[in-house]
């Protein structure tokens, strides 16, 4: 079965549900047991069964099955947000005295988690150049337990050589954790490329309609139990209605992504020809660092990309952004709507120097008519120049 078909079936079974297409939503705290023996059996082995609301419900498990199918992995643990999924993965694999290597273009709140909290727990972190490739070998210490990758990275979109990084990490006994949100787990097969744990903000493309917070930690069979216990110990559980929305999102994911991809490419290629633009950071364009790796390892591109403008003052950027008609200013991308926000790459990296002086923006191409979006940006660029 091709993935597009698989996504329509994963995590649902109409035969077990009166023939109804979608599974029901179970709202649950207490699970009651008929006998003391049944209660004790559930207590002895509570993972993956219906034991207590926080451990998971049939709705939670259906969503997790769907995401595991999407990512081509055996197991998934859902979380109440993408950032919760990140912290579950980190805390599952790290303890006091351990060291982690984190890509310099990682989602900024992960940097804050490392710097503001994990340090206090005795976990040391080093940020590394996303383009390091096999050179990661020289940064791995005896205590390195996690190598964190995000590809393409937040804000700056470098594409990482994950197979080379995974080879070095595994040789040293470290696990590779990936933030796979950009590809939605659809355009990049993390587990085929050596990743051990793939984290997603399901908030983004999987939910797809900007109406729920949801995270996923997808794992190999071997790591699942540790990840699941960590989520249980921390008390993280995703809400049933949100899991339902995530599961529903999976049904249209492939179709939505194809349109996000097409429109983003259309806009990115056009922006690359504009005189106001210094550089377009879209993995499918040669101007993006790691473009050749993207061509080798990815099967497509999603709707999110970056644009570095020539040098314009902040007031000119404000004039551009304030007047947009179709692009809204907001952070959580992956919904049907187009978004545009300024980004500040020099402020969110420490291991590498950002080479551009001009302002940067991040665009999420939504599902609107592509020509409407192009006209909107064209008018914005006119305001940018006029206000400079
Ligand atoms: C948004 C995002 C997250 C966090 O997801 P939330 O659901 O907002 O907590 C994590 N990683 C990446 C790459 C993201 O874009």
Coordinates of C-alpha atoms and ligand atoms in Angstrom, one line a residue:
X1 CA 0.0 0.0 0.0
X2 CA 1.3 3.4 -0.9
X3 CA 1.5 6.0 1.9
X4 CA -1.3 8.1 0.5
X5 CA -3.6 5.1 0.8
X6 CA -2.2 4.0 4.1
X7 CA -3.0 7.4 5.6
X8 CA -6.7 6.9 4.9
X9 CA -6.8 3.6 6.8
X10 CA -4.3 3.9 9.6
X11 CA -5.9 4.0 13.1
X12 CA -9.5 3.3 12.2
X13 CA -11.6 0.2 11.9
X14 CA -15.2 0.8 10.8
X15 CA -16.1 -2.9 11.3
X16 CA -15.5 -2.5 15.0
X17 CA -17.6 0.7 15.1
X18 CA -21.0 0.0 13.6
X19 CA -19.6 0.6 10.1
X20 CA -19.0 4.3 11.0
X21 CA -16.1 5.7 9.1
X22 CA -14.3 7.5 11.9
X23 CA -13.5 6.2 15.4
X24 CA -15.4 7.6 18.4
X25 CA -13.8 10.0 20.9
X26 CA -13.4 8.5 24.3
X27 CA -13.4 11.0 27.2
X28 CA -11.9 9.2 30.1
X29 CA -10.2 9.5 33.5
X30 CA -11.2 6.4 35.6
X31 CA -11.2 3.0 34.0
X32 CA -13.2 0.6 36.1
X33 CA -12.3 -3.1 36.6
X34 CA -14.7 -5.9 37.3
X35 CA -12.5 -7.9 39.7
X36 CA -9.5 -7.4 41.9
X37 CA -7.5 -9.8 39.6
X38 CA -8.3 -7.6 36.6
X39 CA -7.3 -4.4 38.5
X40 CA -4.0 -5.9 39.6
X41 CA -3.3 -7.3 36.1
X42 CA -3.8 -3.9 34.6
X43 CA -1.7 -2.3 37.3
X44 CA 1.2 -4.7 36.6
X45 CA 1.2 -4.0 32.9
X46 CA -0.4 -0.6 32.2
X47 CA 1.3 0.5 28.9
X48 CA -0.6 0.3 25.7
X49 CA -3.8 -0.8 27.4
X50 CA -6.8 1.1 28.7
X51 CA -5.7 1.4 32.3
X52 CA -6.2 5.0 33.4
X53 CA -7.1 8.1 31.3
X54 CA -3.6 9.6 31.5
X55 CA -2.0 6.5 30.1
X56 CA -4.0 6.6 26.9
X57 CA -7.4 5.8 25.6
X58 CA -8.7 4.1 22.4
X59 CA -8.7 7.5 20.7
X60 CA -5.1 8.3 21.8
X61 CA -4.0 4.9 20.5
X62 CA -5.8 5.3 17.2
X63 CA -4.0 8.6 16.6
X64 CA -0.7 7.1 17.6
X65 CA -1.2 4.2 15.2
X66 CA -1.9 6.6 12.5
X67 CA 1.2 8.6 13.1
X68 CA 3.4 5.5 13.4
X69 CA 2.1 4.4 10.0
X70 CA 2.8 7.9 8.6
X71 CA 6.4 7.8 9.8
X72 CA 6.9 4.1 8.9
X73 CA 7.8 3.2 12.5
X74 CA 6.4 0.7 14.9
X75 CA 5.4 3.0 17.8
X76 CA 4.3 6.5 18.7
X77 CA 3.6 8.4 21.9
X78 CA 1.3 11.4 21.7
X79 CA 1.9 14.5 23.7
X80 CA -0.2 17.7 24.5
X81 CA 2.0 19.9 22.2
X82 CA 5.1 19.7 20.0
X83 CA 7.2 21.2 22.7
X84 CA 6.0 18.6 25.2
X85 CA 7.0 15.9 22.6
X86 CA 10.5 17.5 22.5
X87 CA 10.8 17.5 26.3
X88 CA 9.6 13.9 26.6
X89 CA 12.2 12.7 24.0
X90 CA 15.0 14.6 25.7
X91 CA 14.1 13.6 29.2
X92 CA 13.7 10.0 28.1
X93 CA 17.2 9.8 26.8
X94 CA 19.2 12.0 29.1
X95 CA 20.1 12.1 32.8
X96 CA 22.5 14.0 35.0
X97 CA 26.1 13.8 33.7
X98 CA 25.0 13.2 30.1
X99 CA 25.8 15.4 27.1
X100 CA 23.7 16.2 24.1
X101 CA 24.6 17.8 20.7
X102 CA 21.9 20.1 19.4
X103 CA 21.8 21.5 15.9
X104 CA 22.3 25.3 15.9
X105 CA 19.1 25.9 13.9
X106 CA 16.9 23.9 16.2
X107 CA 13.4 25.2 17.2
X108 CA 14.2 28.0 19.6
X109 CA 12.1 26.8 22.6
X110 CA 14.3 23.6 22.6
X111 CA 17.3 25.9 23.0
X112 CA 15.5 27.5 25.9
X113 CA 14.7 24.1 27.5
X114 CA 18.4 23.1 27.3
X115 CA 19.8 26.4 28.5
X116 CA 17.2 27.3 31.1
X117 CA 16.3 23.9 32.5
X118 CA 18.4 20.9 31.5
X119 CA 21.6 22.6 32.6
X120 CA 20.1 22.8 36.1
X121 CA 19.5 19.0 35.9
X122 CA 23.2 18.4 35.2
X123 CA 22.7 17.7 31.5
X124 CA 25.3 19.5 29.3
X125 CA 24.5 20.6 25.8
X126 CA 26.6 21.8 22.9
X127 CA 25.2 23.5 19.8
X128 CA 26.7 22.5 16.5
X129 CA 26.8 23.7 12.9
X130 CA 23.9 22.1 11.1
X131 CA 26.1 21.5 8.0
X132 CA 28.6 19.5 10.1
X133 CA 27.7 16.1 8.4
X134 CA 30.2 13.3 9.3
X135 CA 32.3 15.9 11.1
X136 CA 29.9 15.4 14.1
X137 CA 32.3 12.6 15.0
X138 CA 34.8 15.1 16.4
X139 CA 32.1 16.7 18.7
X140 CA 30.9 13.5 20.2
X141 CA 32.2 12.9 23.8
X142 CA 32.1 9.7 25.9
X143 CA 29.1 11.1 27.7
X144 CA 27.2 12.1 24.5
X145 CA 23.9 10.3 24.6
X146 CA 21.7 12.3 22.2
X147 CA 22.4 14.0 18.8
X148 CA 19.5 16.2 18.0
X149 CA 18.8 17.0 14.3
X150 CA 16.2 19.2 12.7
X151 CA 16.1 19.3 9.0
X152 CA 15.5 21.7 7.4
X153 CA 16.1 23.8 10.5
X154 CA 13.8 26.4 12.0
X155 CA 14.1 29.9 10.4
X156 CA 17.2 29.2 8.3
X157 CA 16.3 25.9 6.5
X158 CA 19.7 24.2 6.3
X159 CA 19.2 20.6 5.2
X160 CA 21.3 18.2 7.3
X161 CA 23.2 15.1 6.3
X162 CA 21.3 12.9 8.7
X163 CA 22.6 9.5 7.4
X164 CA 26.2 10.7 8.0
X165 CA 25.3 12.1 11.4
X166 CA 23.4 9.0 12.4
X167 CA 26.4 6.8 11.4
X168 CA 28.8 8.7 13.7
X169 CA 26.2 8.9 16.6
X170 CA 25.4 5.2 16.5
X171 CA 29.1 4.3 16.3
X172 CA 29.5 6.2 19.6
X173 CA 26.3 4.7 21.2
X174 CA 24.2 7.9 21.0
X175 CA 20.7 8.1 19.8
X176 CA 19.5 10.4 17.0
X177 CA 16.4 12.4 17.7
X178 CA 14.9 14.4 14.9
X179 CA 12.4 17.2 14.8
X180 CA 10.6 16.1 11.7
X181 CA 7.8 18.8 11.7
X182 CA 8.7 20.5 8.4
X183 CA 8.3 17.4 6.3
X184 CA 5.3 16.3 8.4
X185 CA 6.9 12.8 8.4
X186 CA 5.5 12.6 4.8
X187 CA 8.3 13.9 2.7
X188 CA 11.2 12.6 4.8
X189 CA 11.4 9.0 6.1
X190 CA 13.4 9.6 9.3
X191 CA 13.7 5.9 10.2
X192 CA 15.1 4.9 6.8
X193 CA 17.8 7.5 7.3
X194 CA 19.0 6.4 10.7
X195 CA 16.8 8.4 13.1
X196 CA 15.8 6.6 16.3
X197 CA 13.1 9.0 17.6
X198 CA 11.1 11.4 15.3
X199 CA 9.4 14.2 17.1
X200 CA 6.6 16.3 15.5
X201 CA 4.6 19.3 16.4
X202 CA 1.4 17.7 15.1
X203 CA -0.1 21.1 15.9
X204 CA 1.3 22.0 12.4
X205 CA 0.5 19.9 9.3
X206 CA -1.0 16.9 10.9
X207 CA -3.8 18.8 12.6
X208 CA -3.6 21.2 9.7
X209 CA -6.3 23.7 10.6
X210 CA -4.8 25.8 13.4
X211 CA -7.2 24.6 16.0
X212 CA -5.4 22.2 18.3
X213 CA -2.0 21.8 20.1
X214 CA -0.6 18.2 19.7
X215 CA 2.7 16.5 19.6
X216 CA 4.1 13.1 18.7
X217 CA 7.2 11.1 19.6
X218 CA 7.5 8.2 17.1
X219 CA 10.1 5.6 18.1
X220 CA 11.7 2.3 17.3
X221 CA 10.3 -0.7 19.1
X222 CA 13.4 -0.7 21.4
X223 CA 13.0 2.9 22.7
X224 CA 9.2 3.0 22.9
X225 CA 8.8 1.8 26.5
X226 CA 11.3 4.3 27.8
X227 CA 9.7 7.1 26.0
X228 CA 6.2 6.1 27.1
X229 CA 7.2 5.7 30.7
X230 CA 8.8 9.2 30.5
X231 CA 5.5 10.7 29.3
X232 CA 3.6 8.8 32.0
X233 CA 6.0 9.9 34.7
X234 CA 5.8 13.5 33.7
X235 CA 2.0 13.3 33.5
X236 CA 1.8 14.4 29.8
X237 CA -1.3 13.2 28.0
X238 CA -2.9 14.6 24.8
X239 CA -6.6 15.4 25.0
X240 CA -9.0 13.1 23.2
X241 CA -10.6 15.7 21.1
X242 CA -7.2 16.9 19.9
X243 CA -6.1 13.4 19.1
X244 CA -9.4 13.0 17.1
X245 CA -8.5 16.2 15.1
X246 CA -5.0 14.9 14.6
X247 CA -6.3 11.6 13.3
X248 CA -8.8 13.4 11.0
X249 CA -5.9 15.6 9.7
X250 CA -4.0 12.5 8.6
X251 CA -6.7 11.7 6.1
X252 CA -6.1 14.8 4.0
X253 CA -2.4 15.3 4.9
X254 CA -1.0 14.1 1.6
X255 CA -3.5 16.2 -0.5
X256 CA -2.9 19.3 1.6
X257 CA 0.8 18.9 1.5
X258 CA 0.9 18.6 -2.3
X259 CA -0.9 22.0 -2.6
X260 CA 1.3 23.6 0.1
X261 CA 4.3 22.3 -1.8
X262 CA 3.2 23.6 -5.2
X263 CA 2.3 27.1 -3.9
X264 CA 5.4 27.5 -1.8
X265 CA 7.6 26.5 -4.8
X266 CA 5.7 28.9 -7.1
X267 CA 6.2 31.8 -4.6
X268 CA 9.8 30.9 -3.7
X269 CA 10.9 30.7 -7.4
X270 CA 9.3 34.0 -8.2
X271 CA 10.8 35.7 -5.1
X272 CA 14.2 34.5 -6.1
X273 CA 13.9 36.7 -9.2
X274 CA 12.9 39.9 -7.3
X275 CA 15.4 42.7 -6.9
X276 CA 14.4 43.3 -3.2
X277 CA 15.4 39.7 -2.3
X278 CA 18.9 38.7 -1.3
X279 CA 18.4 35.0 -1.0
X280 CA 15.5 32.4 -0.8
X281 CA 15.9 29.7 1.8
X282 CA 13.8 26.9 0.3
X283 CA 15.3 23.4 0.4
X284 CA 14.2 22.7 -3.1
X285 CA 16.1 25.7 -4.4
X286 CA 19.9 25.6 -5.0
X287 CA 20.3 28.8 -2.9
X288 CA 19.4 26.8 0.2
X289 CA 22.3 25.2 2.2
X290 CA 22.0 21.4 1.9
X291 CA 19.9 21.5 -1.3
X292 CA 21.8 18.5 -2.7
X293 CA 21.1 16.6 0.5
X294 CA 17.4 17.5 0.2
X295 CA 17.4 16.1 -3.3
X296 CA 19.0 12.9 -2.2
X297 CA 17.0 12.2 1.0
X298 CA 13.6 14.0 0.7
X299 CA 10.6 13.1 -1.6
X300 CA 9.1 16.6 -1.5
X301 CA 8.9 19.9 0.2
X302 CA 6.3 21.5 2.4
X303 CA 4.9 25.0 2.5
X304 CA 7.4 26.8 4.8
X305 CA 10.4 28.7 3.6
X306 CA 12.6 31.7 4.4
X307 CA 13.5 34.8 2.5
X308 CA 16.4 37.1 3.2
X309 CA 15.8 40.6 2.0
X310 CA 18.3 43.1 0.9
X311 CA 19.1 45.7 3.6
X312 CA 15.9 47.5 4.5
X313 CA 15.1 49.4 7.7
X314 CA 12.7 47.9 10.2
X315 CA 10.0 50.6 9.4
X316 CA 10.1 49.4 5.7
X317 CA 9.6 45.8 6.8
X318 CA 6.7 46.9 9.0
X319 CA 5.1 48.7 6.1
X320 CA 5.4 45.5 4.1
X321 CA 4.0 43.2 6.8
X322 CA 1.3 45.5 8.2
X323 CA -0.5 45.8 4.9
X324 CA -0.7 42.2 3.9
X325 CA -4.2 41.1 2.8
X326 CA -4.0 37.3 2.6
X327 CA -0.9 36.6 4.7
X328 CA -1.5 36.8 8.4
X329 CA 1.2 37.4 11.0
X330 CA 1.4 34.5 13.4
X331 CA 3.7 31.7 14.4
X332 CA 2.1 28.3 14.3
X333 CA 2.2 27.3 10.6
X334 CA 0.9 24.2 8.9
X335 CA -2.7 25.3 8.8
X336 CA -4.7 26.1 5.6
X337 CA -3.9 29.8 5.9
X338 CA -0.9 31.7 4.7
X339 CA 1.4 33.3 7.2
X340 CA 4.3 35.7 7.2
X341 CA 6.5 36.7 10.1
X342 CA 9.9 38.4 10.5
X343 CA 12.7 36.1 11.8
X344 CA 15.9 37.0 13.5
X345 CA 18.5 34.3 12.7
X346 CA 21.5 35.9 14.5
X347 CA 19.5 35.9 17.8
X348 CA 18.7 32.2 17.8
X349 CA 22.1 30.6 17.1
X350 CA 25.4 30.4 18.9
X351 CA 27.6 27.9 17.1
X352 CA 27.5 29.5 13.7
X353 CA 27.6 33.1 12.3
X354 CA 24.6 34.3 10.2
X355 CA 26.1 35.7 7.0
X356 CA 23.4 38.1 6.0
X357 CA 22.8 41.7 7.1
X358 CA 19.3 42.2 5.7
X359 CA 16.1 41.4 7.4
X360 CA 14.6 37.9 7.1
X361 CA 11.0 36.7 6.8
X362 CA 9.4 33.3 7.0
X363 CA 6.5 32.5 4.7
X364 CA 4.0 29.7 5.1
X365 CA 2.2 29.1 1.8
X366 CA -1.4 28.2 2.6
X367 CA -4.1 26.8 0.4
X368 CA -5.4 30.1 -1.1
X369 CA -5.1 30.7 -4.8
X370 CA -1.4 31.0 -5.6
X371 CA -1.8 34.1 -7.8
X372 CA -3.7 35.9 -5.0
X373 CA -0.8 35.2 -2.7
X374 CA 1.8 36.4 -5.3
X375 CA -0.1 39.7 -5.8
X376 CA -0.2 40.2 -2.1
X377 CA 3.5 39.8 -1.7
X378 CA 4.2 41.9 -4.8
X379 CA 2.2 44.7 -3.2
X380 CA 4.1 44.2 0.0
X381 CA 7.4 44.5 -1.7
X382 CA 6.2 47.8 -3.3
X383 CA 5.4 49.1 0.2
X384 CA 8.8 47.9 1.4
X385 CA 10.7 49.8 -1.2
X386 CA 8.4 52.9 -0.9
X387 CA 9.0 53.1 2.9
X388 CA 12.8 52.6 2.7
Ligands
LIG1 C1 5.9 24.7 16.3 C2 7.1 23.8 16.4 C3 7.3 23.0 17.5 C4 6.4 23.1 18.8 O1 5.1 22.8 18.6 P1 4.0 23.3 19.6 O2 2.9 22.3 19.3 O3 3.7 24.7 19.2 O4 4.5 23.1 21.0 C5 8.4 22.2 17.5 N1 9.2 22.1 16.5 C6 9.0 22.8 15.4 C7 10.0 22.7 14.2 C8 7.9 23.7 15.3 O5 7.8 24.5 14.2

